[in-house]
């Protein structure tokens, strides 16, 4: 099993572009290029939430790993202790608030864990198997 890939991110725009490049290269190296689109979307949403809500005084980290049989884990570590907030809005024209809904739709599971002494990891698990084509 390949070793996890961890990337410290600095600067919102440059860091997000760098993260997307790492996701593409890593999934290609791992033979998971077929999961790139979903993984890029999930990582972009996780990072956007971290930059918007958490990254005031600390670094953000991206971690990609393979876990369990057949699962890619995309995780973003940030310095905030505040849990992610799943929006209760149903207005399709809201400018914000769809990130966790998108993550939920594209992943098999998602969640978050606290990181002592401070911070949290927000993660999403995506199946690695290629989709069945009828």
N, CA, C and O atoms as a MOPAC input file, in Angstrom:
PM7 MOZYME 1SCF
protein

 N      0.86200 1    -1.17400 1     0.00000 1
 C      0.00000 1     0.00000 1     0.00000 1
 C      0.90500 1     1.23300 1     0.00000 1
 O      1.88200 1     1.27900 1     0.74700 1
 N      0.58600 1     2.24400 1    -0.84000 1
 C      1.41900 1     3.44700 1    -0.89000 1
 C      1.38200 1     4.21900 1     0.42200 1
 O      0.41200 1     4.16300 1     1.17800 1
 N      2.45700 1     4.93000 1     0.66100 1
 C      2.53200 1     5.77700 1     1.85600 1
 C      1.63000 1     6.98400 1     1.69900 1
 O      1.43400 1     7.46400 1     0.58300 1
 N      1.07200 1     7.48700 1     2.80100 1
 C      0.24600 1     8.69900 1     2.72100 1
 C      1.07200 1     9.87900 1     2.20400 1
 O      2.29200 1     9.92500 1     2.36200 1
 N      0.38300 1    10.81300 1     1.59400 1
 C      0.99400 1    12.04700 1     1.11200 1
 C      0.46600 1    13.17800 1     1.97300 1
 O     -0.74500 1    13.32500 1     2.13700 1
 N      1.36600 1    13.97600 1     2.52100 1
 C      0.99500 1    15.10100 1     3.37400 1
 C      1.63300 1    16.35900 1     2.81600 1
 O      2.80500 1    16.35800 1     2.44200 1
 N      0.85300 1    17.43700 1     2.76300 1
 C      1.31600 1    18.68500 1     2.18000 1
 C      0.91300 1    19.85700 1     3.06100 1
 O     -0.27700 1    20.05100 1     3.31200 1
 N      1.88400 1    20.65000 1     3.54100 1
 C      1.52100 1    21.88600 1     4.24700 1
 C      1.13200 1    22.94300 1     3.21700 1
 O      1.77800 1    23.06700 1     2.17600 1
 N      0.10000 1    23.68600 1     3.50200 1
 C     -0.37600 1    24.69700 1     2.56900 1
 C     -0.21000 1    26.08900 1     3.16500 1
 O     -0.58600 1    26.33800 1     4.31000 1
 N      0.34800 1    26.97400 1     2.38500 1
 C      0.50000 1    28.35300 1     2.80900 1
 C     -0.06200 1    29.24500 1     1.72900 1
 O      0.21900 1    29.04800 1     0.54700 1
 N     -0.85200 1    30.22300 1     2.12100 1
 C     -1.48100 1    31.11000 1     1.15900 1
 C     -2.66300 1    30.44800 1     0.50600 1
 O     -2.53000 1    29.36500 1    -0.06300 1
 N     -3.81000 1    31.07100 1     0.57400 1
 C     -5.04700 1    30.44800 1     0.12100 1
 C     -5.01700 1    30.06700 1    -1.35600 1
 O     -5.23300 1    28.90100 1    -1.68800 1
 N     -4.75700 1    31.00900 1    -2.23900 1
 C     -4.81800 1    30.69000 1    -3.67200 1
 C     -3.70500 1    29.75900 1    -4.10100 1
 O     -3.95400 1    28.74000 1    -4.74500 1
 N     -2.47800 1    30.10400 1    -3.74800 1
 C     -1.34900 1    29.27500 1    -4.15600 1
 C     -1.43300 1    27.89800 1    -3.51100 1
 O     -1.14200 1    26.88800 1    -4.15300 1
 N     -1.83000 1    27.85700 1    -2.24200 1
 C     -1.94300 1    26.57900 1    -1.54100 1
 C     -2.99400 1    25.67100 1    -2.14200 1
 O     -2.77700 1    24.46400 1    -2.25400 1
 N     -4.13300 1    26.22900 1    -2.53100 1
 C     -5.19400 1    25.40900 1    -3.12900 1
 C     -4.77100 1    24.89000 1    -4.49000 1
 O     -5.04600 1    23.73600 1    -4.81900 1
 N     -4.11100 1    25.70800 1    -5.28200 1
 C     -3.63100 1    25.24500 1    -6.58700 1
 C     -2.58300 1    24.15000 1    -6.40700 1
 O     -2.58500 1    23.15100 1    -7.12600 1
 N     -1.69600 1    24.34600 1    -5.44900 1
 C     -0.66300 1    23.33900 1    -5.15700 1
 C     -1.32100 1    22.03000 1    -4.70500 1
 O     -0.90000 1    20.94900 1    -5.11400 1
 N     -2.34500 1    22.13100 1    -3.86800 1
 C     -3.05200 1    20.93100 1    -3.38800 1
 C     -3.69100 1    20.18500 1    -4.54300 1
 O     -3.60600 1    18.95800 1    -4.60500 1
 N     -4.32400 1    20.89400 1    -5.45300 1
 C     -4.94900 1    20.23400 1    -6.60300 1
 C     -3.90800 1    19.51100 1    -7.45300 1
 O     -4.15000 1    18.40000 1    -7.92400 1
 N     -2.74800 1    20.14300 1    -7.64800 1
 C     -1.66600 1    19.49400 1    -8.40400 1
 C     -1.21500 1    18.21000 1    -7.70900 1
 O     -0.98900 1    17.19300 1    -8.36500 1
 N     -1.08500 1    18.25800 1    -6.39100 1
 C     -0.65900 1    17.07900 1    -5.63000 1
 C     -1.70400 1    15.97500 1    -5.72600 1
 O     -1.35300 1    14.80300 1    -5.86800 1
 N     -2.97500 1    16.33100 1    -5.65000 1
 C     -4.04100 1    15.32600 1    -5.77900 1
 C     -3.94000 1    14.64200 1    -7.14000 1
 O     -3.97800 1    13.41400 1    -7.22200 1
 N     -3.81300 1    15.43000 1    -8.20600 1
 C     -3.71800 1    14.84400 1    -9.55800 1
 C     -2.53400 1    13.88500 1    -9.67100 1
 O     -2.68600 1    12.74700 1   -10.11500 1
 N     -1.35900 1    14.35500 1    -9.26600 1
 C     -0.14900 1    13.53500 1    -9.37700 1
 C     -0.23800 1    12.27600 1    -8.51700 1
 O      0.11000 1    11.18100 1    -8.95900 1
 N     -0.70300 1    12.44800 1    -7.29200 1
 C     -0.77700 1    11.31700 1    -6.36400 1
 C     -1.73600 1    10.24900 1    -6.87500 1
 O     -1.39400 1     9.06600 1    -6.88900 1
 N     -2.91900 1    10.64800 1    -7.28900 1
 C     -3.88500 1     9.65900 1    -7.76900 1
 C     -3.40300 1     8.99500 1    -9.04300 1
 O     -3.65400 1     7.80900 1    -9.25900 1
 N     -2.72000 1     9.73700 1    -9.88100 1
 C     -2.13700 1     9.13100 1   -11.07700 1
 C     -1.07800 1     8.09900 1   -10.68600 1
 O     -1.05500 1     6.99200 1   -11.22600 1
 N     -0.19700 1     8.46600 1    -9.74100 1
 C      0.84400 1     7.54300 1    -9.26400 1
 C      0.24900 1     6.29500 1    -8.61700 1
 O      0.80900 1     5.20500 1    -8.74100 1
 N     -0.87300 1     6.44800 1    -7.93400 1
 C     -1.50500 1     5.33600 1    -7.24100 1
 C     -2.42300 1     4.51800 1    -8.15000 1
 O     -3.04100 1     3.55500 1    -7.69400 1
 N     -2.51700 1     4.88400 1    -9.41300 1
 C     -3.39700 1     4.16800 1   -10.32800 1
 C     -4.86700 1     4.46600 1   -10.10000 1
 O     -5.73000 1     3.63800 1   -10.39200 1
 N     -5.14700 1     5.64500 1    -9.57800 1
 C     -6.52600 1     6.02600 1    -9.25700 1
 C     -6.97600 1     7.25700 1   -10.04100 1
 O     -7.79300 1     8.04300 1    -9.56200 1
 N     -6.44800 1     7.41500 1   -11.22500 1
 C     -6.79300 1     8.59500 1   -12.03200 1
 C     -8.29800 1     8.70800 1   -12.25900 1
 O     -8.81600 1     9.81400 1   -12.41500 1
 N     -9.00700 1     7.57700 1   -12.27900 1
 C    -10.45800 1     7.59200 1   -12.46700 1
 C    -11.18700 1     8.26900 1   -11.30800 1
 O    -12.36400 1     8.60300 1   -11.44900 1
 N    -10.53300 1     8.48100 1   -10.17500 1
 C    -11.15700 1     9.15200 1    -9.01400 1
 C    -10.74800 1    10.62000 1    -8.90300 1
 O    -11.14700 1    11.30600 1    -7.96200 1
 N     -9.95800 1    11.09900 1    -9.85300 1
 C     -9.39900 1    12.45200 1    -9.74700 1
 C    -10.47300 1    13.53100 1    -9.67500 1
 O    -10.37900 1    14.41800 1    -8.82700 1
 N    -11.47300 1    13.48800 1   -10.51800 1
 C    -12.48200 1    14.55400 1   -10.54000 1
 C    -13.18100 1    14.68200 1    -9.19200 1
 O    -13.29300 1    15.78000 1    -8.64800 1
 N    -13.65200 1    13.56000 1    -8.65400 1
 C    -14.33500 1    13.61500 1    -7.35400 1
 C    -13.38100 1    14.03200 1    -6.24300 1
 O    -13.74500 1    14.83500 1    -5.38400 1
 N    -12.16800 1    13.49600 1    -6.24900 1
 C    -11.19900 1    13.84400 1    -5.21100 1
 C    -10.84300 1    15.32600 1    -5.27400 1
 O    -10.73100 1    15.97700 1    -4.23500 1
 N    -10.66300 1    15.86600 1    -6.47100 1
 C    -10.36700 1    17.29200 1    -6.61000 1
 C    -11.50000 1    18.15300 1    -6.06500 1
 O    -11.26100 1    19.15500 1    -5.39100 1
 N    -12.72200 1    17.76000 1    -6.35900 1
 C    -13.87400 1    18.51800 1    -5.86300 1
 C    -13.93900 1    18.46100 1    -4.34400 1
 O    -14.14100 1    19.48600 1    -3.69200 1
 N    -13.77000 1    17.27000 1    -3.77500 1
 C    -13.81300 1    17.11200 1    -2.32200 1
 C    -12.69200 1    17.91000 1    -1.65900 1
 O    -12.94100 1    18.63700 1    -0.69700 1
 N    -11.47300 1    17.78700 1    -2.15300 1
 C    -10.33800 1    18.49800 1    -1.55800 1
 C    -10.53200 1    20.00700 1    -1.68200 1
 O    -10.23700 1    20.74500 1    -0.74200 1
 N    -11.01800 1    20.47000 1    -2.81900 1
 C    -11.25800 1    21.89900 1    -2.99300 1
 C    -12.28000 1    22.40800 1    -1.98700 1
 O    -12.09800 1    23.47800 1    -1.40600 1
 N    -13.34900 1    21.65400 1    -1.77600 1
 C    -14.36800 1    22.07200 1    -0.80200 1
 C    -13.83100 1    22.03500 1     0.62900 1
 O    -14.09100 1    22.94400 1     1.41700 1
 N    -13.08200 1    20.98100 1     0.96100 1
 C    -12.49200 1    20.90600 1     2.30600 1
 C    -11.55100 1    22.08100 1     2.55100 1
 O    -11.58900 1    22.70200 1     3.61300 1
 N    -10.71100 1    22.38100 1     1.57200 1
 C     -9.77400 1    23.49000 1     1.71200 1
 C    -10.48600 1    24.83400 1     1.77900 1
 O    -10.11600 1    25.69500 1     2.57700 1
 N    -11.50000 1    25.01700 1     0.95100 1
 C    -12.25100 1    26.27000 1     0.97800 1
 C    -12.86100 1    26.50400 1     2.35400 1
 O    -12.82600 1    27.62000 1     2.87400 1
 N    -13.42100 1    25.44800 1     2.94100 1
 C    -13.98600 1    25.58000 1     4.28700 1
 C    -12.90800 1    25.92500 1     5.30400 1
 O    -13.12000 1    26.77500 1     6.16900 1
 N    -11.76500 1    25.28000 1     5.20800 1
 C    -10.68400 1    25.55500 1     6.16000 1
 C    -10.18400 1    26.98600 1     6.01800 1
 O     -9.97400 1    27.67300 1     7.01800 1
 N     -9.99400 1    27.43400 1     4.79500 1
 C     -9.51100 1    28.80200 1     4.57000 1
 C    -10.54700 1    29.80800 1     5.04200 1
 O    -10.20000 1    30.79800 1     5.68700 1
 N    -11.80100 1    29.57000 1     4.73100 1
 C    -12.87000 1    30.50500 1     5.07300 1
 C    -13.16500 1    30.55400 1     6.56900 1
 O    -13.37600 1    31.63100 1     7.12700 1
 N    -13.18100 1    29.39900 1     7.21500 1
 C    -13.65600 1    29.33900 1     8.59800 1
 C    -12.58300 1    29.10700 1     9.65600 1
 O    -12.82500 1    29.36500 1    10.83600 1
 N    -11.41800 1    28.63200 1     9.26800 1
 C    -10.49100 1    28.16500 1    10.29900 1
 C     -9.11200 1    28.79400 1    10.26100 1
 O     -8.50700 1    28.99200 1    11.31500 1
 N     -8.60600 1    29.10600 1     9.11600 1
 C     -7.18900 1    29.47100 1     9.00300 1
 C     -6.95400 1    30.93500 1     9.32000 1
 O     -6.77800 1    31.75900 1     8.42200 1
 N     -6.95400 1    31.24300 1    10.58800 1
 C     -6.64500 1    32.59900 1    11.00700 1
 C     -5.19800 1    32.65700 1    11.46700 1
 O     -4.42600 1    33.48900 1    10.99100 1
 N     -4.83600 1    31.80400 1    12.36100 1
 C     -3.49400 1    31.81300 1    12.93500 1
 C     -2.81500 1    30.46000 1    12.85100 1
 O     -2.29700 1    29.97700 1    13.85800 1
 N     -2.80000 1    29.85100 1    11.71900 1
 C     -2.13500 1    28.56100 1    11.65400 1
 C     -2.12400 1    28.00100 1    10.26200 1
 O     -2.73200 1    28.53300 1     9.33400 1
 N     -1.42200 1    26.92600 1    10.15600 1
 C     -1.27300 1    26.28100 1     8.86900 1
 C     -2.41400 1    25.31500 1     8.60600 1
 O     -3.08900 1    24.83700 1     9.51700 1
 N     -2.59700 1    25.05300 1     7.33400 1
 C     -3.54600 1    24.04400 1     6.87700 1
 C     -2.71800 1    22.96000 1     6.20300 1
 O     -1.75200 1    23.25200 1     5.49700 1
 N     -3.09800 1    21.71900 1     6.42400 1
 C     -2.39800 1    20.57300 1     5.84000 1
 C     -3.38300 1    19.74100 1     5.04500 1
 O     -4.54400 1    19.59900 1     5.42700 1
 N     -2.91200 1    19.19300 1     3.93900 1
 C     -3.66300 1    18.22000 1     3.16000 1
 C     -3.02000 1    16.86800 1     3.36800 1
 O     -1.79400 1    16.75500 1     3.38800 1
 N     -3.83800 1    15.83900 1     3.52400 1
 C     -3.32500 1    14.47100 1     3.65600 1
 C     -4.18200 1    13.55500 1     2.79700 1
 O     -5.40900 1    13.54700 1     2.89600 1
 N     -3.51100 1    12.78700 1     1.95600 1
 C     -4.16500 1    11.77100 1     1.13500 1
 C     -3.63200 1    10.41900 1     1.55600 1
 O     -2.42300 1    10.24200 1     1.70800 1
 N     -4.52300 1     9.46700 1     1.74400 1
 C     -4.06800 1     8.13300 1     2.13800 1
 C     -5.06100 1     7.09000 1     1.64000 1
 O     -6.22100 1     7.38300 1     1.35100 1
 N     -4.56000 1     5.87200 1     1.55400 1
 C     -5.42600 1     4.73800 1     1.23100 1
 C     -5.67700 1     3.99400 1     2.52500 1
 O     -4.74100 1     3.65800 1     3.25000 1
 N     -6.93000 1     3.74000 1     2.80900 1
 C     -7.32300 1     3.05300 1     4.03200 1
 C     -8.31000 1     1.95800 1     3.69700 1
 O     -8.94800 1     1.95900 1     2.64400 1
 N     -8.41400 1     1.03500 1     4.61400 1
 C     -9.35500 1    -0.05900 1     4.41900 1
 C     -9.21000 1    -0.56100 1     2.99700 1
 O     -8.58800 1     0.10700 1     2.17000 1
 N     -9.74400 1    -1.66400 1     2.70700 1
 C     -9.70500 1    -2.08200 1     1.30600 1
 C    -10.58800 1    -1.15400 1     0.46300 1
 O    -11.78900 1    -1.02500 1     0.69700 1
 N     -9.96800 1    -0.52800 1    -0.49900 1
 C    -10.73400 1     0.21300 1    -1.47700 1
 C    -11.20400 1     1.60000 1    -1.11100 1
 O    -12.23300 1     2.03900 1    -1.62300 1
 N    -10.49400 1     2.31900 1    -0.24100 1
 C    -10.92700 1     3.66400 1     0.11800 1
 C     -9.77200 1     4.65900 1     0.08300 1
 O     -8.68800 1     4.40900 1     0.61000 1
 N    -10.04100 1     5.79100 1    -0.55300 1
 C     -9.14000 1     6.92700 1    -0.55200 1
 C     -9.64800 1     7.89800 1     0.49900 1
 O    -10.83300 1     8.23300 1     0.51700 1
 N     -8.75400 1     8.35400 1     1.38100 1
 C     -9.13100 1     9.34100 1     2.38600 1
 C     -8.48800 1    10.66400 1     2.02000 1
 O     -7.26900 1    10.76600 1     1.88900 1
 N     -9.32600 1    11.67400 1     1.85900 1
 C     -8.88100 1    13.04700 1     1.62800 1
 C     -9.15200 1    13.79200 1     2.92700 1
 O    -10.29600 1    13.86900 1     3.37700 1
 N     -8.10600 1    14.33600 1     3.52700 1
 C     -8.26000 1    14.99900 1     4.82000 1
 C     -7.59100 1    16.36700 1     4.79800 1
 O     -6.54200 1    16.55200 1     4.18100 1
 N     -8.21600 1    17.32000 1     5.48200 1
 C     -7.64900 1    18.64700 1     5.65000 1
 C     -7.58500 1    18.92200 1     7.13900 1
 O     -8.57500 1    18.79700 1     7.86000 1
 N     -6.39500 1    19.30000 1     7.57900 1
 C     -6.13700 1    19.58100 1     8.99100 1
 C     -6.02100 1    21.09200 1     9.12900 1
 O     -5.29000 1    21.74100 1     8.38000 1
 N     -6.75100 1    21.64700 1    10.09500 1
 C     -6.69600 1    23.09900 1    10.29900 1
 C     -6.58900 1    23.41900 1    11.79100 1
 O     -6.82300 1    22.54500 1    12.62600 1
 N     -6.23900 1    24.65500 1    12.13400 1
 C     -5.98600 1    25.00700 1    13.52700 1
 C     -7.22500 1    25.31800 1    14.36100 1
 O     -7.10300 1    25.56700 1    15.56000 1
 N     -8.40100 1    25.30800 1    13.76500 1
 C     -9.61000 1    25.68900 1    14.48900 1
 C    -10.20100 1    24.51600 1    15.26600 1
 O    -10.19100 1    23.37900 1    14.79400 1
 N    -10.71200 1    24.80200 1    16.45600 1
 C    -11.40400 1    23.79300 1    17.25400 1
 C    -12.88900 1    23.70700 1    16.90700 1
 O    -13.57700 1    22.78800 1    17.35200 1
 N    -13.38500 1    24.65300 1    16.12000 1
 C    -14.81100 1    24.67900 1    15.77600 1
 C    -15.13900 1    23.56100 1    14.80500 1
 O    -14.45100 1    23.38000 1    13.80000 1
 N    -16.19300 1    22.80900 1    15.10500 1
 C    -16.57400 1    21.71500 1    14.20200 1
 C    -17.15300 1    22.26400 1    12.90000 1
 O    -17.63900 1    23.39400 1    12.86600 1
 N    -17.10300 1    21.47500 1    11.83400 1
 C    -17.75500 1    21.90700 1    10.59900 1
 C    -19.26100 1    21.99900 1    10.82300 1
 O    -19.84000 1    21.19300 1    11.55200 1
 N    -19.87500 1    22.96600 1    10.20400 1
 C    -21.31500 1    23.18000 1    10.37100 1
 C    -22.02300 1    22.79800 1     9.08400 1
 O    -21.79600 1    23.39000 1     8.03000 1
 N    -22.88200 1    21.80000 1     9.19200 1
 C    -23.66800 1    21.36900 1     8.04100 1
 C    -24.82500 1    22.35400 1     7.89800 1
 O    -25.62900 1    22.49300 1     8.81900 1
 N    -24.92100 1    23.03800 1     6.76100 1
 C    -25.94400 1    24.08100 1     6.62100 1
 C    -27.35600 1    23.50800 1     6.55300 1
 O    -27.58700 1    22.41400 1     6.03600 1
 N    -28.26800 1    24.27100 1     7.08300 1
 C    -29.66500 1    23.84200 1     7.05600 1
 C    -30.46400 1    24.63100 1     6.02000 1
 O    -31.69400 1    24.58700 1     6.00400 1
 N    -29.76100 1    25.34000 1     5.17200 1
 C    -30.43800 1    26.12600 1     4.14600 1
 C    -30.89600 1    25.23300 1     2.99900 1
 O    -30.24700 1    24.24500 1     2.65700 1
 N    -32.00300 1    25.59900 1     2.43100 1
 C    -32.48000 1    24.85100 1     1.26900 1
 C    -32.59800 1    25.76400 1     0.05500 1
 O    -33.11200 1    25.35200 1    -0.98400 1
 N    -32.12600 1    27.00000 1     0.18100 1
 C    -32.19600 1    27.95200 1    -0.92200 1
 C    -31.10800 1    27.63000 1    -1.94200 1
 O    -29.92400 1    27.76700 1    -1.63200 1
 N    -31.47700 1    27.20700 1    -3.14700 1
 C    -30.46800 1    26.82900 1    -4.14900 1
 C    -29.64800 1    28.01400 1    -4.64300 1
 O    -28.63100 1    27.82600 1    -5.31100 1
 N    -30.08200 1    29.24300 1    -4.31900 1
 C    -29.34600 1    30.42400 1    -4.77700 1
 C    -28.40900 1    30.99000 1    -3.71700 1
 O    -27.76400 1    32.01300 1    -3.95100 1
 N    -28.32300 1    30.34100 1    -2.55200 1
 C    -27.37100 1    30.78100 1    -1.53700 1
 C    -25.95900 1    30.69500 1    -2.09300 1
 O    -25.59500 1    29.73000 1    -2.76500 1
 N    -25.17300 1    31.71900 1    -1.80100 1
 C    -23.80700 1    31.76100 1    -2.31700 1
 C    -22.88400 1    30.81400 1    -1.57000 1
 O    -21.93900 1    30.28500 1    -2.15600 1
 N    -23.13600 1    30.59400 1    -0.30600 1
 C    -22.30300 1    29.72600 1     0.52300 1
 C    -23.16700 1    28.62500 1     1.12100 1
 O    -24.39500 1    28.70600 1     1.12000 1
 N    -22.49600 1    27.59100 1     1.63400 1
 C    -23.22400 1    26.57900 1     2.37600 1
 C    -23.43400 1    25.26000 1     1.66500 1
 O    -24.12900 1    24.38400 1     2.18000 1
 N    -22.84200 1    25.10100 1     0.48300 1
 C    -23.03400 1    23.84500 1    -0.22800 1
 C    -21.85400 1    22.89500 1    -0.10300 1
 O    -21.96400 1    21.73900 1    -0.51200 1
 N    -20.74000 1    23.33300 1     0.44100 1
 C    -19.51700 1    22.53800 1     0.47100 1
 C    -19.68100 1    21.17700 1     1.11000 1
 O    -19.30900 1    20.16700 1     0.51200 1
 N    -20.23000 1    21.12800 1     2.31000 1
 C    -20.38600 1    19.83500 1     2.98500 1
 C    -21.43300 1    18.96000 1     2.29700 1
 O    -21.34100 1    17.73400 1     2.33900 1
 N    -22.41800 1    19.57900 1     1.67000 1
 C    -23.40600 1    18.80600 1     0.90500 1
 C    -22.73200 1    18.14500 1    -0.29900 1
 O    -23.01900 1    16.99200 1    -0.62100 1
 N    -21.84500 1    18.87200 1    -0.95600 1
 C    -21.11000 1    18.32000 1    -2.09400 1
 C    -20.21200 1    17.18300 1    -1.63400 1
 O    -20.16200 1    16.12500 1    -2.26000 1
 N    -19.50300 1    17.41000 1    -0.53500 1
 C    -18.62500 1    16.38000 1     0.02000 1
 C    -19.43600 1    15.13100 1     0.36700 1
 O    -19.02000 1    14.01100 1     0.07100 1
 N    -20.57000 1    15.32800 1     0.98300 1
 C    -21.43200 1    14.19900 1     1.34800 1
 C    -21.90600 1    13.43800 1     0.10600 1
 O    -21.96700 1    12.20800 1     0.12100 1
 N    -22.23500 1    14.14900 1    -0.94900 1
 C    -22.73100 1    13.51000 1    -2.16700 1
 C    -21.64600 1    12.70000 1    -2.88000 1
 O    -21.94200 1    11.66800 1    -3.48300 1
 N    -20.40100 1    13.15600 1    -2.81500 1
 C    -19.32300 1    12.49900 1    -3.55300 1
 C    -18.59000 1    11.41900 1    -2.76300 1
 O    -17.89000 1    10.59300 1    -3.34800 1
 N    -18.74300 1    11.41700 1    -1.45300 1
 C    -17.98000 1    10.47600 1    -0.63900 1
 C    -18.88500 1     9.40600 1    -0.04900 1
 O    -20.10300 1     9.56000 1     0.04300 1
 N    -18.24600 1     8.32700 1     0.34300 1
 C    -18.99900 1     7.26600 1     1.00600 1
 C    -19.27300 1     7.64200 1     2.46200 1
 O    -20.35100 1     7.37500 1     2.99500 1
 N    -18.28200 1     8.26300 1     3.08900 1
 C    -18.39700 1     8.76000 1     4.46400 1
 C    -17.60300 1    10.04700 1     4.55500 1
 O    -16.65600 1    10.25400 1     3.79700 1
 N    -17.98500 1    10.91100 1     5.47800 1
 C    -17.17300 1    12.06200 1     5.80500 1
 C    -17.37400 1    12.34600 1     7.28900 1
 O    -18.35500 1    11.91000 1     7.89300 1
 N    -16.44200 1    13.07400 1     7.85800 1
 C    -16.55400 1    13.40600 1     9.26500 1
 C    -15.40000 1    14.28400 1     9.69400 1
 O    -14.67600 1    14.83800 1     8.86700 1
 N    -15.24200 1    14.40000 1    10.99500 1
 C    -14.15800 1    15.22000 1    11.51700 1
 C    -13.73600 1    14.68100 1    12.87200 1
 O    -14.51000 1    14.02900 1    13.57300 1
 N    -12.49700 1    14.96800 1    13.22200 1
 C    -11.95700 1    14.57000 1    14.52100 1
 C    -11.13900 1    15.72200 1    15.08300 1
 O    -10.50500 1    16.47500 1    14.34300 1
 N    -11.16500 1    15.84400 1    16.39600 1
 C    -10.34400 1    16.86900 1    17.06500 1
 C     -8.88900 1    16.44400 1    17.04100 1
 O     -8.58100 1    15.25300 1    17.00100 1
 N     -7.99100 1    17.42500 1    17.06600 1
 C     -6.54900 1    17.18000 1    17.09800 1
 C     -5.97900 1    17.88400 1    18.32500 1
 O     -5.76900 1    19.09600 1    18.30400 1
 N     -5.73200 1    17.13800 1    19.38400 1
 C     -5.16600 1    17.76600 1    20.57800 1
 C     -3.76800 1    18.30400 1    20.29600 1
 O     -3.04200 1    17.66000 1    19.53800 1
 N     -3.35600 1    19.38100 1    20.82200 1
 C     -4.07200 1    20.21500 1    21.78800 1
 C     -5.05200 1    21.18800 1    21.14100 1
 O     -5.89700 1    21.75500 1    21.83400 1
 N     -4.95600 1    21.39600 1    19.81500 1
 C     -5.88100 1    22.31900 1    19.14800 1
 C     -6.01100 1    21.92900 1    17.68500 1
 O     -5.09200 1    21.37300 1    17.08300 1
 N     -7.16400 1    22.23300 1    17.13800 1
 C     -7.38900 1    21.98600 1    15.72500 1
 C     -8.26100 1    20.78000 1    15.46900 1
 O     -8.74700 1    20.12400 1    16.39000 1
 N     -8.44800 1    20.50500 1    14.18000 1
 C     -9.29800 1    19.38200 1    13.78100 1
 C     -8.86900 1    18.87200 1    12.41800 1
 O     -8.14100 1    19.54100 1    11.68400 1
 N     -9.33200 1    17.68300 1    12.09700 1
 C     -9.17200 1    17.10000 1    10.77900 1
 C    -10.56700 1    16.84000 1    10.23600 1
 O    -11.38100 1    16.18300 1    10.88400 1
 N    -10.83900 1    17.35700 1     9.04800 1
 C    -12.09800 1    17.07200 1     8.35400 1
 C    -11.72600 1    16.15900 1     7.19200 1
 O    -10.82700 1    16.47700 1     6.41300 1
 N    -12.40900 1    15.03500 1     7.07500 1
 C    -12.01300 1    14.01700 1     6.11400 1
 C    -13.21700 1    13.48200 1     5.33900 1
 O    -14.36600 1    13.57700 1     5.77100 1
 N    -12.90100 1    12.92400 1     4.18800 1
 C    -13.91900 1    12.25400 1     3.36900 1
 C    -13.29800 1    10.99700 1     2.78600 1
 O    -12.14600 1    11.01100 1     2.35200 1
 N    -14.06500 1     9.90000 1     2.77600 1
 C    -13.62900 1     8.63000 1     2.20300 1
 C    -14.32900 1     8.41200 1     0.87200 1
 O    -15.55400 1     8.47700 1     0.77800 1
 N    -13.53400 1     8.15500 1    -0.14600 1
 C    -14.06200 1     7.86700 1    -1.47300 1
 C    -13.68500 1     6.44500 1    -1.85000 1
 O    -12.56200 1     6.01300 1    -1.59000 1
 N    -14.60100 1     5.72100 1    -2.45500 1
 C    -14.28900 1     4.37800 1    -2.95400 1
 C    -13.26200 1     4.49800 1    -4.07000 1
 O    -13.30200 1     5.43200 1    -4.87000 1
 N    -12.34000 1     3.53900 1    -4.11300 1
 C    -11.32300 1     3.56800 1    -5.15400 1
 C    -11.70300 1     2.74500 1    -6.37100 1
 O    -11.10800 1     2.91100 1    -7.43500 1
 N    -12.68000 1     1.86400 1    -6.23500 1
 C    -13.07000 1     1.00600 1    -7.35700 1
 C    -13.60800 1     1.83900 1    -8.51200 1
 O    -14.27000 1     2.85800 1    -8.31600 1
 N    -13.30700 1     1.37800 1    -9.71700 1
 C    -13.84600 1     2.05600 1   -10.88600 1
 C    -15.35100 1     1.81800 1   -10.93400 1
 O    -15.82400 1     0.72900 1   -10.61000 1
 N    -16.10300 1     2.84700 1   -11.34100 1
 C    -17.55900 1     2.67500 1   -11.40100 1
 C    -17.95800 1     1.62300 1   -12.42200 1
 O    -17.31900 1     1.45900 1   -13.46100 1
 N    -19.02400 1     0.92000 1   -12.10100 1
 C    -19.54900 1    -0.08000 1   -13.04600 1
 C    -20.15700 1     0.64300 1   -14.24300 1
 O    -20.91700 1     1.60000 1   -14.09000 1
 N    -19.81900 1     0.18100 1   -15.40000 1
 C    -20.38400 1     0.77400 1   -16.62300 1
 C    -21.35000 1    -0.24300 1   -17.21500 1
 O    -20.95600 1    -1.36100 1   -17.54800 1
 N    -22.62900 1     0.15100 1   -17.34700 1
 C    -23.61100 1    -0.80600 1   -17.87800 1
 C    -23.40300 1    -1.09000 1   -19.34700 1
 O    -24.14800 1    -1.87400 1   -19.93500 1

